[in-house]
mmCIF file of C-alpha atoms in Angstrom:
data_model
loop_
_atom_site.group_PDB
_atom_site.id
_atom_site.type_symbol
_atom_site.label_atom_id
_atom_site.label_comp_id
_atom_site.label_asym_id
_atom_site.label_seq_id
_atom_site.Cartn_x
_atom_site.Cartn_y
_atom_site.Cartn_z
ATOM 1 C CA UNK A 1 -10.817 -2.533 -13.351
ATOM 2 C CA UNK A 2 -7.470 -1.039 -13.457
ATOM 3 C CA UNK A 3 -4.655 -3.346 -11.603
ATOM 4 C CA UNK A 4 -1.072 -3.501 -10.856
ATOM 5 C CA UNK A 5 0.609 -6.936 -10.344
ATOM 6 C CA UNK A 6 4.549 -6.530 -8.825
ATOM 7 C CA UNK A 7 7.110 -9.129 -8.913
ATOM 8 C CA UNK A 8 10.751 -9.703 -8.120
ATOM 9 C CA UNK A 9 11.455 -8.628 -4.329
ATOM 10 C CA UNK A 10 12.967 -10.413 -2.426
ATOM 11 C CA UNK A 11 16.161 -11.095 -0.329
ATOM 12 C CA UNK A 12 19.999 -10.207 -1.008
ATOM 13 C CA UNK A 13 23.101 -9.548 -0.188
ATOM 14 C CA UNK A 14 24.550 -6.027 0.046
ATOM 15 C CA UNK A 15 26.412 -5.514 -3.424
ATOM 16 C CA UNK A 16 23.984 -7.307 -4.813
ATOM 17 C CA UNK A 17 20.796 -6.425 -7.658
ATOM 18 C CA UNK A 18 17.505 -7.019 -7.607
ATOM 19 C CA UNK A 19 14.511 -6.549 -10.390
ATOM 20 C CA UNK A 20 11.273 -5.438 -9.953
ATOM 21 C CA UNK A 21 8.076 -5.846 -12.108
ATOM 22 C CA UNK A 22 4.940 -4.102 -12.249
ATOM 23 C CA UNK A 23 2.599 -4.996 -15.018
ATOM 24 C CA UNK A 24 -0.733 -2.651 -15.567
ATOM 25 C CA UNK A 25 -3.762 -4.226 -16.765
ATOM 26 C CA UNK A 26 -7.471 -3.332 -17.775
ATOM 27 C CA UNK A 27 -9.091 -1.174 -20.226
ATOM 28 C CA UNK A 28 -8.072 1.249 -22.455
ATOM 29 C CA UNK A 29 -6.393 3.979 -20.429
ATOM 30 C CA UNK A 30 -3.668 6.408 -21.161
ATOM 31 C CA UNK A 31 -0.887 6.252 -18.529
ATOM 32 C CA UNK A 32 1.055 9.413 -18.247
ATOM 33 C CA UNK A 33 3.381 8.270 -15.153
ATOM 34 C CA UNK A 34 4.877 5.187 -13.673
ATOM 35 C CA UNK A 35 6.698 5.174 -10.704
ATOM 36 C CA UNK A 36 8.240 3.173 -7.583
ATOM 37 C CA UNK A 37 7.904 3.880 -4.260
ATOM 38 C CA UNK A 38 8.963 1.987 -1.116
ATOM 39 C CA UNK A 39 8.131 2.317 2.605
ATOM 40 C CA UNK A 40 10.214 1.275 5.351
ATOM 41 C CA UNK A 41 8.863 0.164 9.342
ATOM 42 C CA UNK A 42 8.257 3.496 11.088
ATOM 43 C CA UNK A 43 9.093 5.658 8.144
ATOM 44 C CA UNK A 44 7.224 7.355 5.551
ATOM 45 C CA UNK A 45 6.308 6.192 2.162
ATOM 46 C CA UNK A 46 8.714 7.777 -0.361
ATOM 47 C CA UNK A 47 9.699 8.666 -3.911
ATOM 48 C CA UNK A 48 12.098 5.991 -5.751
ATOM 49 C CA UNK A 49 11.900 6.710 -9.272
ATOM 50 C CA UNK A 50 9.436 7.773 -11.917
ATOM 51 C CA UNK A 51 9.045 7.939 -15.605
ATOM 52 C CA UNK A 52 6.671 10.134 -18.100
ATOM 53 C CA UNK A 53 5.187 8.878 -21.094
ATOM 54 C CA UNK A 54 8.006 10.794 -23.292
ATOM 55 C CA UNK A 55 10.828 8.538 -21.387
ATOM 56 C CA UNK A 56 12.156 11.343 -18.501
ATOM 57 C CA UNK A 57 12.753 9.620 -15.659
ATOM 58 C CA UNK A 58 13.380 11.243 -11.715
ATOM 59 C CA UNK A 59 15.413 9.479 -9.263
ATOM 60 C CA UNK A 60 15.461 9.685 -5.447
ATOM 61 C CA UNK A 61 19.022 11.254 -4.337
ATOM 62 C CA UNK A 62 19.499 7.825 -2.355
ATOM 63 C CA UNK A 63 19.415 5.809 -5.328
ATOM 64 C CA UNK A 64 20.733 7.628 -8.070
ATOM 65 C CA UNK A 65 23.490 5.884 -9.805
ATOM 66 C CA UNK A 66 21.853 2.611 -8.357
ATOM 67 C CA UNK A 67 18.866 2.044 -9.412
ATOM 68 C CA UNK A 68 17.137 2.521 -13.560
ATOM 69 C CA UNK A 69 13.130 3.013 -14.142
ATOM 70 C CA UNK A 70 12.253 1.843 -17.298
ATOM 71 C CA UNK A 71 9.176 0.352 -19.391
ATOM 72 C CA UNK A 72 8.401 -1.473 -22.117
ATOM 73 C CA UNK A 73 6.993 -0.557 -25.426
ATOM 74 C CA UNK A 74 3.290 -1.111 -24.622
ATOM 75 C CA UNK A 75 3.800 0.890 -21.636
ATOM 76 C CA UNK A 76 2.020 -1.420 -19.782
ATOM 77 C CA UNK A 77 4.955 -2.722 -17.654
ATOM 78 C CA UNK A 78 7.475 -0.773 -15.805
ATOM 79 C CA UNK A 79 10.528 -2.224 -14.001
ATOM 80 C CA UNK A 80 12.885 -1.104 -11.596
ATOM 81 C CA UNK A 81 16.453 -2.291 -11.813
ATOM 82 C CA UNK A 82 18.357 -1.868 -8.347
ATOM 83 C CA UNK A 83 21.784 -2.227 -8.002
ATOM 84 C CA UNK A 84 24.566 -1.750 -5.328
ATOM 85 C CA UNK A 85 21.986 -2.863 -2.912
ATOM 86 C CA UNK A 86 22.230 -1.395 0.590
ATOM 87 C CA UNK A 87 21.008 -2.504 3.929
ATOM 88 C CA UNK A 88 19.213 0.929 3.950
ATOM 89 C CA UNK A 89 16.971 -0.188 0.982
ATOM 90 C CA UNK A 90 15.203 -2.534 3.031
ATOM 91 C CA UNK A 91 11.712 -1.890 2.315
ATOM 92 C CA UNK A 92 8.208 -2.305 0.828
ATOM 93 C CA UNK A 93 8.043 -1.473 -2.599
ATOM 94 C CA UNK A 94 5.178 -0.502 -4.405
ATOM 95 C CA UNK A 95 4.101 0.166 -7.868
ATOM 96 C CA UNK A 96 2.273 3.363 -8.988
ATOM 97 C CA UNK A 97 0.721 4.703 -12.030
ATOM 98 C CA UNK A 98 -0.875 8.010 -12.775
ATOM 99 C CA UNK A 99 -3.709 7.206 -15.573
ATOM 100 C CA UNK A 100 -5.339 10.019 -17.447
ATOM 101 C CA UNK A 101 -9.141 9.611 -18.119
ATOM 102 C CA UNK A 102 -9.921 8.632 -14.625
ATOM 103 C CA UNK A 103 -7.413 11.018 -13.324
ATOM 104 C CA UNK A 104 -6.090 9.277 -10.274
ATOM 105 C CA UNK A 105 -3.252 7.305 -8.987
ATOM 106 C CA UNK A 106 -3.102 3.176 -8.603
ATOM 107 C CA UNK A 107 -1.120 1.541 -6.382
ATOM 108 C CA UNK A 108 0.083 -1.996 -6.148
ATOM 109 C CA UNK A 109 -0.297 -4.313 -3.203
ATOM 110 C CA UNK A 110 3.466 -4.210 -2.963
ATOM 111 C CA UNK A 111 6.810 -6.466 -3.012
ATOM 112 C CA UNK A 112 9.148 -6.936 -0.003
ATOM 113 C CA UNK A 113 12.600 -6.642 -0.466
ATOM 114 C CA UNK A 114 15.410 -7.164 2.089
ATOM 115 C CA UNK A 115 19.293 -6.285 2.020
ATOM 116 C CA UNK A 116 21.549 -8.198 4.760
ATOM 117 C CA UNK A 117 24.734 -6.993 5.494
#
C-alpha cells in the first residue's frame, strides 16, 4: 500500500546540480525517517543523507557541503538537492523511508544519475 515514486536523475556535467524527488503515498502512516541512498556498479549500497521527523538531518562525509535533505510540510515528499556534482557520484539513487506502525523500511525503485567529466 505504501509507495515511493523518485524523480529528477539524470545526466550532468561535473560542477553541475541535480534534484531529486521522492514522494510517499498510501494510508495513514507516521514516517519517522527519510533518507537517500545510492549504489554504484560493484560497490555497496550506501548512506547519502537522512532526516528525522524533528528536521535533523545526517550527511555522508562525501557529500557534505554538497548535497541538502529536506521535506516538505506534509512530510510526504523528501528531496535531495546535489550540488558540486562529481564524477564519483555516479550512481543509483534510491529513496527510503522508515514508517512507524508497520515498523519497516520502504524503498524506491530508484533514479539513475550520471556525472561526466
Amino acid at each position: 500500500q505504501v509507495q515511493l515514486v523518485e524523480s529528477g536523475g539524470g545526466l550532468v556535467q561535473a560542477g553541475g546540480s541535480l534534484r531529486l524527488s521522492c514522494a510517499v503515498s498510501g494510508s495513514t502512516f507516521n514516517i519517522a525517517i527519510m533518507g537517500w541512498y545510492r549504489q554504484a556498479p560493484g560497490k555497496q549500497r550506501e548512506s547519502v543523507a537522512r532526516i528525522i521527523g524533528g528536521g535533523g538531518t545526517t550527511y555522508a562525509d562525501s557529500v557534505k557541503g554538497r548535497f541538502t535533505i529536506s521535506r516538505d510540510g506534509a512530510k510526504n515528499t523528501v528531496y535531495l538537492q546535489m550540488n558540486s556534482l562529481k564524477p564519483e557520484d555516479t550512481a543509483v539513487y534510491y529513496c527510503y523511508a522508515f514508517i512507524v506502525g508497520p515498523n519497516r523500511d520502504y524503498w524506491g525503485q530508484g533514479t539513475q544519475v550520471t556525472v561526466s567529466s
